[in-house]
Amino acid sequence: QVQLQQSGAELAKPGSSVKISCKASGYTFTSYYISWIKQTTGQGLEYIGYINTGSGGTNYNEKFKGKATLTVDKSSSTAFMQLSSLTPDDSAVYYCARSRGFAYWGQGTLVTVSS
Amino acid sequence: DIQMTQSPSVLSASVGDRVTLNCKASQNINKYLNWYQQKLGEAPKLLIYNTNNLQTGIPSRFSGSGSGTDYTLTISSLQPEDVATYFCFQHNSWPTFGSGTKLEIK
């Protein structure tokens, strides 16, 4: 069955970076893009962008350009999102989801930014 | 970006009630509208895709309808386990989410 397994919770200091992973299984990894979504209590759900898992091409929400960097490792069927120059506003749960249909989501990764 | 407006923001209903949740897009989204259920501490779970297609494993009391800019999720007979927040999501163009309807039991 299709599964997206995300890495564990992160506690990071302001100004630092974190890299979240999303390991796919149960399907051909390069047949579907991977999208990333941010969820906060205040802003709700925001679409960050997606990565073409075959070519590595990316497309970002303007709001997240310079903040999020999406990459992929085809050999391990894993997508990554790096968040840089972290501020408390980056504290959120981040999800990966398989694009085209958006039926399958990871379990979420909680990122907490605090000094 | 397309704005998605959900109503009501909070809905309180009794077990067995027929419940309707609404989602309005700021422009035509050509039925590329999904509904998700999210329970506390869990990831969103797909209920309905592309307006009216029931995801595998989802109870048949859930149904969706709509076209153009206006979409509806209906629960035909509310069950206690349906307490959750429900989100609509359009993927006709750059994806955007509604702000959610919190469903409570009276």
PDB file of C-alpha atoms in Angstrom, chain A residues 2 4 26-28 32-35 96-106:
ATOM      1  CA  VAL A   2       1.058   3.569  -0.599  1.00  0.00           C
ATOM      2  CA  LEU A   4       4.650   8.360   2.978  1.00  0.00           C
ATOM      3  CA  GLY A  26       4.149   1.090  -2.263  1.00  0.00           C
ATOM      4  CA  TYR A  27       4.322   2.750  -5.683  1.00  0.00           C
ATOM      5  CA  THR A  28       6.756   3.898  -8.361  1.00  0.00           C
ATOM      6  CA  TYR A  32       4.110  11.148  -8.971  1.00  0.00           C
ATOM      7  CA  TYR A  33       5.227  14.552  -7.811  1.00  0.00           C
ATOM      8  CA  ILE A  34       5.558  15.214  -4.086  1.00  0.00           C
ATOM      9  CA  SER A  35       3.955  18.299  -2.588  1.00  0.00           C
ATOM     10  CA  CYS A  96       4.261  15.800   2.336  1.00  0.00           C
ATOM     11  CA  ALA A  97       1.586  14.524  -0.009  1.00  0.00           C
ATOM     12  CA  ARG A  98       1.583  12.639  -3.251  1.00  0.00           C
ATOM     13  CA  SER A  99       0.448  14.989  -5.959  1.00  0.00           C
ATOM     14  CA  ARG A 100      -2.110  14.265  -8.617  1.00  0.00           C
ATOM     15  CA  GLY A 101      -5.085  13.461  -6.456  1.00  0.00           C
ATOM     16  CA  PHE A 102      -3.516  14.351  -3.107  1.00  0.00           C
ATOM     17  CA  ALA A 103      -4.943  11.163  -1.615  1.00  0.00           C
ATOM     18  CA  TYR A 104      -1.851  10.133   0.283  1.00  0.00           C
ATOM     19  CA  TRP A 105      -0.216  12.234   2.957  1.00  0.00           C
ATOM     20  CA  GLY A 106       2.614  11.701   5.376  1.00  0.00           C
TER      21      GLY A 106
END
